[in-house]
Coordinates of C-alpha atoms and ligand atoms in Angstrom, one line a residue:
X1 CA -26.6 -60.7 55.1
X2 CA -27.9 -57.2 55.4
X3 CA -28.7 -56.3 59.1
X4 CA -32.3 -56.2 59.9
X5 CA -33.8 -52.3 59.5
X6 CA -33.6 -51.3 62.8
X7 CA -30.5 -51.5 63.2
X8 CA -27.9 -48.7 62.3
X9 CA -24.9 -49.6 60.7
X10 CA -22.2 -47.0 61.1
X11 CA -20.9 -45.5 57.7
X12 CA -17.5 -45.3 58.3
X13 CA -15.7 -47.8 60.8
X14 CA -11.8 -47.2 61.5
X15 CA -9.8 -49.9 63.1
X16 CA -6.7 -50.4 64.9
X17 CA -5.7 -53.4 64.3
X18 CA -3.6 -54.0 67.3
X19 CA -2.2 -57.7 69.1
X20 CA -0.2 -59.1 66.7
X21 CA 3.0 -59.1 68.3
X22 CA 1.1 -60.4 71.6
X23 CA -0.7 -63.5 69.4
X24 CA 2.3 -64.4 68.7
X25 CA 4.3 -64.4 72.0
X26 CA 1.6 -66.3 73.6
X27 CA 2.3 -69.4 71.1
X28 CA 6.1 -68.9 71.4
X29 CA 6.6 -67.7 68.1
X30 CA 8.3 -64.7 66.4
X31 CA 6.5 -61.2 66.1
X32 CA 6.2 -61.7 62.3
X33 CA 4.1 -65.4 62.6
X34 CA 1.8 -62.5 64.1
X35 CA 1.8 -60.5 61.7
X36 CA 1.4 -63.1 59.1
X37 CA -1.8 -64.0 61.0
X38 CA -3.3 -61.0 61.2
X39 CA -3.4 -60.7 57.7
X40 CA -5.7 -63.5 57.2
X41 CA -8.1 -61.4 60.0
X42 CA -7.9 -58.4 57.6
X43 CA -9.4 -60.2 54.8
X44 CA -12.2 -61.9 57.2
X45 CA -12.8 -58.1 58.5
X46 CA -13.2 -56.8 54.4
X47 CA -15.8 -59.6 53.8
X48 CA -17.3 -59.0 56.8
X49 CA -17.7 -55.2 56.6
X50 CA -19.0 -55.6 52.6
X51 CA -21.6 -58.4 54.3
X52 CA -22.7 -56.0 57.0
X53 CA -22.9 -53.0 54.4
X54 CA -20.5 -50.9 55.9
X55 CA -19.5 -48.2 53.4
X56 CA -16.2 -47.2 54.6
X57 CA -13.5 -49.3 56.4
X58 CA -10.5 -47.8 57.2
X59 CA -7.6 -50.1 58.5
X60 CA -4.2 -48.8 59.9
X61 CA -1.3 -50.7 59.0
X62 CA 1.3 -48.8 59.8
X63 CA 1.8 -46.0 61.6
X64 CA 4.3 -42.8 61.9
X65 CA 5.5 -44.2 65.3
X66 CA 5.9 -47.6 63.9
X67 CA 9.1 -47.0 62.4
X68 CA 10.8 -47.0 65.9
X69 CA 10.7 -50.8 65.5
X70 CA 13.2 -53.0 65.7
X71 CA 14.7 -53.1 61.6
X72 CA 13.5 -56.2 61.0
X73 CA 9.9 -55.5 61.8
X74 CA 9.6 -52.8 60.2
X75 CA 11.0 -54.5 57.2
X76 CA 8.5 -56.8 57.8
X77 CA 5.4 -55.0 58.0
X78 CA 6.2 -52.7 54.6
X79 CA 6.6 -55.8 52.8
X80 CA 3.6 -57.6 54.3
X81 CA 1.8 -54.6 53.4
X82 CA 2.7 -54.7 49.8
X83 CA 2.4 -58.5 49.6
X84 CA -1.5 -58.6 50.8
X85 CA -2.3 -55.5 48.4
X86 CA -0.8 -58.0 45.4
X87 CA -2.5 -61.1 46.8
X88 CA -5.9 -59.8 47.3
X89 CA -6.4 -57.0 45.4
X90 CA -8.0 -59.2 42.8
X91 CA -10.3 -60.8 45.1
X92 CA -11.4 -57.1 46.4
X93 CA -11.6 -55.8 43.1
X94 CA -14.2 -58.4 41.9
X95 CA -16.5 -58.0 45.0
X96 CA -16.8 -54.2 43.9
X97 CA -14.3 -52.9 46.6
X98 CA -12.8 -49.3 45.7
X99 CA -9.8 -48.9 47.3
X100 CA -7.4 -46.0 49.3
X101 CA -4.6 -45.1 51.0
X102 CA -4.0 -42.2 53.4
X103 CA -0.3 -41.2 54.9
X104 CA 2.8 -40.0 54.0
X105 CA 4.9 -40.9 50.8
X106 CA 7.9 -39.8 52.2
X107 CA 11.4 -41.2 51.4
X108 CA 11.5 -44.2 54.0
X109 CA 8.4 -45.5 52.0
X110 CA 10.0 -48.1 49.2
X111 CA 8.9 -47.2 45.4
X112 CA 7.7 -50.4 44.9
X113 CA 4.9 -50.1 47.6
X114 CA 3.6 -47.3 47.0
X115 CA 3.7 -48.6 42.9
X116 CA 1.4 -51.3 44.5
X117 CA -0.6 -49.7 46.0
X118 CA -1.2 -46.6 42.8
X119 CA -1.8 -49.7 40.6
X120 CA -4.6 -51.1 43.0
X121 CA -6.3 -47.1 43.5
X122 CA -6.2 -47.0 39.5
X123 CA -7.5 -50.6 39.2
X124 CA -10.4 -50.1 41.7
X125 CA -11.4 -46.5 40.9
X126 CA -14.5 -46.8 39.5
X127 CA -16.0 -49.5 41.7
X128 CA -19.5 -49.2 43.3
X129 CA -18.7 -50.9 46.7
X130 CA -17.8 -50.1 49.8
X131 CA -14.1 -48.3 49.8
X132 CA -11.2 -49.8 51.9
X133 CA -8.6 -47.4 52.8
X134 CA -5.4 -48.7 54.3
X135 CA -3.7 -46.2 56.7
X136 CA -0.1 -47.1 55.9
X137 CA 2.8 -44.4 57.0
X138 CA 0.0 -42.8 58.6
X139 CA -0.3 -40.9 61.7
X140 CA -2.9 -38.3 62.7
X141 CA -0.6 -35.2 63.5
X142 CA 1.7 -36.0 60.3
X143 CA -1.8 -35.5 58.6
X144 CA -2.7 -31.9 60.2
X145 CA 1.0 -31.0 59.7
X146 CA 0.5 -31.7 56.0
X147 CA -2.8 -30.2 56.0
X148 CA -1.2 -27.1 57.7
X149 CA 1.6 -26.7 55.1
X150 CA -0.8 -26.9 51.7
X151 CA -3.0 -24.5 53.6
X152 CA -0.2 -22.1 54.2
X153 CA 1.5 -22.4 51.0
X154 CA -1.8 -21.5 49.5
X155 CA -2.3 -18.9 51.6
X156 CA 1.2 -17.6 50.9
X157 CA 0.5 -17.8 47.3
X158 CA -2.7 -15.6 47.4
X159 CA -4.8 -18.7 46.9
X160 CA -6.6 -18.2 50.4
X161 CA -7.2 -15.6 52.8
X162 CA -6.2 -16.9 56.3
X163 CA -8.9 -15.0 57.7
X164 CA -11.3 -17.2 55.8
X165 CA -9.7 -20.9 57.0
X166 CA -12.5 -22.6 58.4
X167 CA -13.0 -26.9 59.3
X168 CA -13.8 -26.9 55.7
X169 CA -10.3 -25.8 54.5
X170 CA -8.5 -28.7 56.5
X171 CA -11.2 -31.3 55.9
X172 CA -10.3 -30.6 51.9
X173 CA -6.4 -29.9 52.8
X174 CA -6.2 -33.8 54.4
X175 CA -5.0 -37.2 52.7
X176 CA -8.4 -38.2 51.4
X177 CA -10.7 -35.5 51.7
X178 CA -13.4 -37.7 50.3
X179 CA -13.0 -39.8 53.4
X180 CA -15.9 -38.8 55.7
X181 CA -16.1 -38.6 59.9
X182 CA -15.4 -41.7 61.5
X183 CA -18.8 -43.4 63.2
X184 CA -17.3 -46.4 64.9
X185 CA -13.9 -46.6 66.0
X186 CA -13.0 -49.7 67.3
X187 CA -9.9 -51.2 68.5
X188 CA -8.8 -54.6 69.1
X189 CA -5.8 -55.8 71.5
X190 CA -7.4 -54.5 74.6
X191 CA -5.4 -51.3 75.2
X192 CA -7.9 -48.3 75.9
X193 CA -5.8 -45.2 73.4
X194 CA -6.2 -43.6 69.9
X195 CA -2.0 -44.2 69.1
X196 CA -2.3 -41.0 66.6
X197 CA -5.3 -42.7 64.4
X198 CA -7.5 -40.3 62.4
X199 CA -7.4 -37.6 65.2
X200 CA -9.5 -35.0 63.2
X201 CA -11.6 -37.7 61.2
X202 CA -12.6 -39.4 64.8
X203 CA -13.3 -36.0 66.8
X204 CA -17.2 -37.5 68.0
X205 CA -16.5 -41.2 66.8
X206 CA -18.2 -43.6 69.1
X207 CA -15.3 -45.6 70.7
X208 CA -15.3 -49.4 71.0
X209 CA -12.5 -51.6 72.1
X210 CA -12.4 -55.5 72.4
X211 CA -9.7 -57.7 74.5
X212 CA -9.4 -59.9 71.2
X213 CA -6.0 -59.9 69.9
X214 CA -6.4 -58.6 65.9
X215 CA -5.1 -62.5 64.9
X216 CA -8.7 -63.7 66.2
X217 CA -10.5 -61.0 64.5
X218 CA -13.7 -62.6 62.8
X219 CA -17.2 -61.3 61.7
X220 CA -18.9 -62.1 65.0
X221 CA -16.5 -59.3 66.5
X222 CA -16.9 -56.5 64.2
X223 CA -21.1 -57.6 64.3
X224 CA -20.5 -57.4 68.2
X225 CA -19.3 -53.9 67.8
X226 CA -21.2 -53.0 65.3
X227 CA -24.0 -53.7 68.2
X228 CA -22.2 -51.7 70.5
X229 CA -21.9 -48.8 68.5
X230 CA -26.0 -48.9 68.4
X231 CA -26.6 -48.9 72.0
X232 CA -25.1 -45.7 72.3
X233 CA -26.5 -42.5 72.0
X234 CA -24.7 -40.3 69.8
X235 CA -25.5 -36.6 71.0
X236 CA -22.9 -34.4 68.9
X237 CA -23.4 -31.8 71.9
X238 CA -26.5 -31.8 71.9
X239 CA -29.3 -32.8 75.0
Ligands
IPE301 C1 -0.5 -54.5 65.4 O1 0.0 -55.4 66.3 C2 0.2 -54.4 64.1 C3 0.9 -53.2 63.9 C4 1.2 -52.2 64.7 C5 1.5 -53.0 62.5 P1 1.3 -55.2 67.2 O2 2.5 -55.5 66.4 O3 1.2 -53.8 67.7 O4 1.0 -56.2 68.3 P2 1.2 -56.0 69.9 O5 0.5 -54.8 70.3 O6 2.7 -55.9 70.1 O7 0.7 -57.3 70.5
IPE302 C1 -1.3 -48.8 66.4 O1 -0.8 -49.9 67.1 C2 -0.7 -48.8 65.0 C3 -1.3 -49.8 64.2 C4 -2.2 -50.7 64.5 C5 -0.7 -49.8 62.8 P1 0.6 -49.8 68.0 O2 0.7 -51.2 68.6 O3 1.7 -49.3 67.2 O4 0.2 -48.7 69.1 P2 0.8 -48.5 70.5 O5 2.3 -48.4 70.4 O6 0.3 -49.6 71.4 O7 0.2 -47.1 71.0
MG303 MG1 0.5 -52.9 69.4

Protein backbone atom coordinates (compact mmCIF):
# COMPACT_ATOMS: atom_id res chain seq x y z
CA UNK A 1 0.00 0.00 0.00
CA UNK A 2 1.02 3.57 -0.73
CA UNK A 3 2.00 5.43 2.52
CA UNK A 4 -0.39 7.94 3.63
CA UNK A 5 0.47 11.77 2.17
CA UNK A 6 2.17 13.04 4.80
CA UNK A 7 4.61 10.97 4.91
CA UNK A 8 7.91 11.35 2.83
CA UNK A 9 9.21 8.46 1.23
CA UNK A 10 12.93 8.78 0.44
CA UNK A 11 13.73 8.42 -3.37
CA UNK A 12 16.60 6.56 -3.37
CA UNK A 13 17.33 3.97 -0.35
CA UNK A 14 20.87 2.16 -0.38
CA UNK A 15 21.42 -0.83 1.81
CA UNK A 16 24.08 -2.76 3.26
CA UNK A 17 22.94 -5.86 3.61
CA UNK A 18 25.13 -7.01 6.37
CA UNK A 19 24.70 -10.36 9.10
CA UNK A 20 24.66 -13.07 7.13
CA UNK A 21 27.64 -14.79 8.31
CA UNK A 22 26.49 -13.97 12.04
CA UNK A 23 22.63 -15.55 11.25
CA UNK A 24 24.33 -18.25 10.53
CA UNK A 25 26.85 -18.89 13.37
CA UNK A 26 24.15 -18.28 15.77
CA UNK A 27 22.17 -21.56 14.45
CA UNK A 28 25.49 -23.47 14.15
CA UNK A 29 25.54 -23.59 10.59
CA UNK A 30 28.06 -22.69 7.70
CA UNK A 31 28.56 -18.97 6.51
CA UNK A 32 26.82 -19.93 3.20
CA UNK A 33 23.22 -21.30 4.92
CA UNK A 34 23.51 -17.39 5.65
CA UNK A 35 23.91 -16.37 2.69
CA UNK A 36 21.35 -18.55 1.23
CA UNK A 37 18.97 -16.89 3.67
CA UNK A 38 19.57 -13.61 3.05
CA UNK A 39 18.59 -14.03 -0.32
CA UNK A 40 15.12 -14.80 0.43
CA UNK A 41 15.33 -11.15 2.66
CA UNK A 42 16.41 -9.47 -0.67
CA UNK A 43 13.41 -10.45 -2.43
CA UNK A 44 11.02 -9.51 0.68
CA UNK A 45 13.15 -6.00 0.68
CA UNK A 46 12.26 -5.61 -3.54
CA UNK A 47 8.55 -6.17 -2.89
CA UNK A 48 8.59 -4.16 -0.04
CA UNK A 49 10.42 -1.11 -1.50
CA UNK A 50 7.93 -1.37 -4.98
CA UNK A 51 4.84 -1.51 -2.04
CA UNK A 52 6.14 1.47 -0.28
CA UNK A 53 6.99 3.36 -3.69
CA UNK A 54 10.39 3.78 -3.33
CA UNK A 55 11.94 4.70 -6.64
CA UNK A 56 15.40 3.63 -6.32
CA UNK A 57 16.86 0.61 -4.23
CA UNK A 58 20.31 0.06 -4.30
CA UNK A 59 21.59 -3.23 -2.64
CA UNK A 60 25.32 -4.14 -2.17
CA UNK A 61 26.23 -7.57 -2.79
CA UNK A 62 29.55 -7.63 -3.02
CA UNK A 63 32.13 -5.44 -2.31
CA UNK A 64 35.85 -4.51 -3.47
CA UNK A 65 37.08 -5.69 0.12
CA UNK A 66 35.03 -8.78 -0.10
CA UNK A 67 37.38 -10.65 -2.08
CA UNK A 68 39.73 -11.03 0.99
CA UNK A 69 37.42 -13.89 1.91
CA UNK A 70 38.17 -17.10 2.54
CA UNK A 71 38.00 -18.88 -1.49
CA UNK A 72 35.13 -20.55 -0.82
CA UNK A 73 33.03 -17.62 0.15
CA UNK A 74 33.86 -15.75 -2.22
CA UNK A 75 33.03 -18.48 -4.62
CA UNK A 76 29.98 -18.56 -2.98
CA UNK A 77 28.67 -15.22 -3.02
CA UNK A 78 29.57 -14.60 -7.06
CA UNK A 79 27.58 -17.63 -7.75
CA UNK A 80 24.73 -16.72 -5.41
CA UNK A 81 24.74 -13.51 -7.01
CA UNK A 82 24.30 -14.83 -10.45
CA UNK A 83 21.89 -17.56 -9.29
CA UNK A 84 19.15 -15.01 -7.71
CA UNK A 85 19.57 -12.55 -10.88
CA UNK A 86 18.37 -15.98 -13.00
CA UNK A 87 15.80 -17.04 -10.51
CA UNK A 88 14.05 -13.75 -10.01
CA UNK A 89 14.63 -11.74 -12.66
CA UNK A 90 11.35 -12.89 -14.20
CA UNK A 91 9.40 -12.21 -11.16
CA UNK A 92 11.04 -8.55 -11.12
CA UNK A 93 10.61 -8.00 -14.63
CA UNK A 94 6.79 -8.63 -14.53
CA UNK A 95 6.19 -6.23 -11.56
CA UNK A 96 7.79 -3.42 -13.84
CA UNK A 97 11.27 -3.46 -12.00
CA UNK A 98 14.20 -1.88 -14.29
CA UNK A 99 17.17 -3.14 -13.23
CA UNK A 100 21.21 -2.05 -12.65
CA UNK A 101 24.38 -2.85 -11.75
CA UNK A 102 27.22 -0.54 -10.59
CA UNK A 103 31.12 -1.83 -9.97
CA UNK A 104 33.88 -3.02 -11.52
CA UNK A 105 34.08 -5.66 -14.50
CA UNK A 106 37.37 -6.41 -13.90
CA UNK A 107 39.03 -9.81 -14.58
CA UNK A 108 38.21 -11.66 -11.21
CA UNK A 109 34.48 -11.13 -12.24
CA UNK A 110 33.41 -14.54 -14.17
CA UNK A 111 31.92 -13.94 -17.84
CA UNK A 112 29.10 -15.72 -17.07
CA UNK A 113 27.87 -13.26 -14.35
CA UNK A 114 28.34 -10.41 -15.71
CA UNK A 115 26.36 -12.23 -19.05
CA UNK A 116 23.58 -12.60 -16.42
CA UNK A 117 23.37 -9.74 -15.26
CA UNK A 118 23.76 -7.69 -19.26
CA UNK A 119 20.83 -10.12 -20.21
CA UNK A 120 18.64 -8.93 -17.13
CA UNK A 121 19.72 -4.71 -17.87
CA UNK A 122 18.66 -5.52 -21.58
CA UNK A 123 15.53 -7.42 -20.54
CA UNK A 124 14.32 -4.71 -18.03
CA UNK A 125 15.31 -1.54 -19.90
CA UNK A 126 12.34 -0.13 -20.67
CA UNK A 127 10.33 -0.82 -17.50
CA UNK A 128 8.33 1.92 -15.72
CA UNK A 129 9.00 0.88 -12.05
CA UNK A 130 11.08 1.39 -9.59
CA UNK A 131 14.99 0.50 -10.66
CA UNK A 132 16.92 -2.05 -8.49
CA UNK A 133 20.58 -1.72 -8.75
CA UNK A 134 22.81 -4.37 -7.35
CA UNK A 135 26.25 -3.12 -6.11
CA UNK A 136 28.27 -6.25 -6.99
CA UNK A 137 32.34 -5.81 -7.27
CA UNK A 138 31.56 -2.55 -6.00
CA UNK A 139 33.35 -0.30 -3.69
CA UNK A 140 33.12 3.53 -3.35
CA UNK A 141 36.87 4.55 -3.95
CA UNK A 142 37.24 1.90 -6.93
CA UNK A 143 34.22 4.14 -8.29
CA UNK A 144 36.06 7.75 -7.90
CA UNK A 145 39.32 5.95 -9.13
CA UNK A 146 37.45 5.06 -12.24
CA UNK A 147 35.71 8.20 -12.37
CA UNK A 148 39.23 9.95 -12.03
CA UNK A 149 40.77 7.97 -14.89
CA UNK A 150 37.78 8.70 -17.71
CA UNK A 151 37.99 12.23 -16.58
CA UNK A 152 41.71 12.34 -17.07
CA UNK A 153 41.80 10.44 -20.20
CA UNK A 154 39.38 12.94 -21.51
CA UNK A 155 41.07 15.58 -20.39
CA UNK A 156 44.32 14.28 -21.95
CA UNK A 157 42.57 13.78 -25.15
CA UNK A 158 41.32 17.51 -25.33
CA UNK A 159 37.85 16.39 -24.50
CA UNK A 160 37.85 18.59 -21.23
CA UNK A 161 39.53 21.37 -19.83
CA UNK A 162 40.59 20.47 -16.19
CA UNK A 163 40.07 23.84 -15.25
CA UNK A 164 36.40 23.34 -15.96
CA UNK A 165 35.92 19.77 -13.82
CA UNK A 166 33.20 20.51 -11.58
CA UNK A 167 30.69 17.79 -9.20
CA UNK A 168 28.96 17.61 -12.49
CA UNK A 169 31.93 15.97 -14.34
CA UNK A 170 32.27 13.03 -11.75
CA UNK A 171 28.62 12.68 -11.10
CA UNK A 172 28.47 11.80 -15.14
CA UNK A 173 32.13 10.09 -14.99
CA UNK A 174 30.59 7.39 -12.28
CA UNK A 175 29.11 3.71 -12.82
CA UNK A 176 25.44 4.81 -13.28
CA UNK A 177 25.30 8.36 -13.65
CA UNK A 178 21.58 8.18 -13.84
CA UNK A 179 21.67 6.91 -10.26
CA UNK A 180 20.71 9.98 -8.14
CA UNK A 181 21.97 11.01 -4.29
CA UNK A 182 21.25 8.53 -1.78
CA UNK A 183 18.20 9.73 0.77
CA UNK A 184 18.17 6.84 3.20
CA UNK A 185 20.97 4.81 3.83
CA UNK A 186 20.35 2.14 6.00
CA UNK A 187 22.26 -0.67 7.28
CA UNK A 188 21.33 -3.80 8.90
CA UNK A 189 23.71 -6.10 11.12
CA UNK A 190 24.19 -3.54 13.74
CA UNK A 191 27.62 -2.29 13.03
CA UNK A 192 27.63 1.73 12.91
CA UNK A 193 30.26 2.27 9.36
CA UNK A 194 29.77 2.97 5.58
CA UNK A 195 32.39 -0.28 4.50
CA UNK A 196 33.24 1.81 1.13
CA UNK A 197 29.30 2.01 -0.02
CA UNK A 198 28.38 4.83 -2.36
CA UNK A 199 30.83 7.36 -0.74
CA UNK A 200 30.01 10.20 -3.25
CA UNK A 201 26.31 9.15 -3.90
CA UNK A 202 25.65 9.20 0.20
CA UNK A 203 27.61 12.61 0.92
CA UNK A 204 24.11 14.13 3.03
CA UNK A 205 22.27 10.62 3.12
CA UNK A 206 20.28 10.38 6.28
CA UNK A 207 21.88 7.37 8.14
CA UNK A 208 19.83 4.58 9.61
CA UNK A 209 21.09 1.31 11.08
CA UNK A 210 19.06 -1.66 12.66
CA UNK A 211 20.55 -4.48 15.07
CA UNK A 212 18.53 -6.98 12.67
CA UNK A 213 20.78 -9.43 11.10
CA UNK A 214 20.00 -8.98 6.98
CA UNK A 215 18.48 -12.97 7.18
CA UNK A 216 15.39 -11.31 9.28
CA UNK A 217 15.07 -8.49 6.99
CA UNK A 218 11.18 -8.00 6.29
CA UNK A 219 8.84 -5.05 5.33
CA UNK A 220 8.13 -3.99 8.83
CA UNK A 221 11.95 -3.06 8.95
CA UNK A 222 12.51 -1.14 5.93
CA UNK A 223 8.76 0.69 6.91
CA UNK A 224 10.54 1.23 10.35
CA UNK A 225 13.29 3.07 8.63
CA UNK A 226 11.54 4.47 6.32
CA UNK A 227 9.86 6.23 9.61
CA UNK A 228 13.04 7.04 10.77
CA UNK A 229 14.32 8.62 7.88
CA UNK A 230 11.09 11.17 8.35
CA UNK A 231 11.70 12.22 11.82
CA UNK A 232 14.78 13.77 10.83
CA UNK A 233 15.41 16.97 9.53
CA UNK A 234 17.38 17.08 6.56
CA UNK A 235 19.17 20.63 6.48
CA UNK A 236 21.81 20.21 3.47
CA UNK A 237 23.76 23.12 5.50
CA UNK A 238 21.39 25.08 5.86
CA UNK A 239 19.68 26.62 9.40
C1 LIG B 1 26.68 -9.64 4.42
O1 LIG B 1 26.80 -10.54 5.46
C2 LIG B 1 26.85 -10.29 3.08
C3 LIG B 1 28.05 -9.88 2.35
C4 LIG B 1 29.01 -9.15 2.81
C5 LIG B 1 28.15 -10.35 1.00
P1 LIG B 1 28.21 -10.94 6.08
O2 LIG B 1 28.72 -12.13 5.34
O3 LIG B 1 29.12 -9.78 6.10
O4 LIG B 1 27.77 -11.35 7.53
P2 LIG B 1 28.53 -11.03 8.90
O5 LIG B 1 28.76 -9.55 8.94
O6 LIG B 1 29.80 -11.79 8.84
O7 LIG B 1 27.58 -11.50 9.94
C1 LIG C 1 29.61 -4.70 3.53
O1 LIG C 1 29.58 -5.70 4.49
C2 LIG C 1 29.58 -5.30 2.15
C3 LIG C 1 28.32 -5.93 1.75
C4 LIG C 1 27.22 -5.99 2.45
C5 LIG C 1 28.33 -6.50 0.43
P1 LIG C 1 30.91 -6.30 5.12
O2 LIG C 1 30.48 -7.29 6.13
O3 LIG C 1 31.82 -6.78 4.06
O4 LIG C 1 31.57 -5.02 5.81
P2 LIG C 1 32.62 -4.92 6.98
O5 LIG C 1 33.74 -5.87 6.66
O6 LIG C 1 31.91 -5.31 8.23
O7 LIG C 1 33.03 -3.49 7.00
MG1 LIG D 1 29.53 -8.34 7.47
Amino acid sequence: MPRAASIEVPAHVAIVMDGNGRWATQRGLPRTDGHRAGEEAVGRAVHAAVDIGIKYLTLYAFSTENWRRPKSEVRFLLNDTERFVENRRAEFHAMGVRMSWIGRRDWRVPKRITRTIDETIELTKDNPGMTLTIAFNYGGRAELVDAARAIASDAKRGRIDPARIDERTIHRALYDPALPDVDLFLRTGGEHRVSNYLLWQASYAELVFLDVLWPDFDEQHLRAAVDEFNSRRRRFGKV
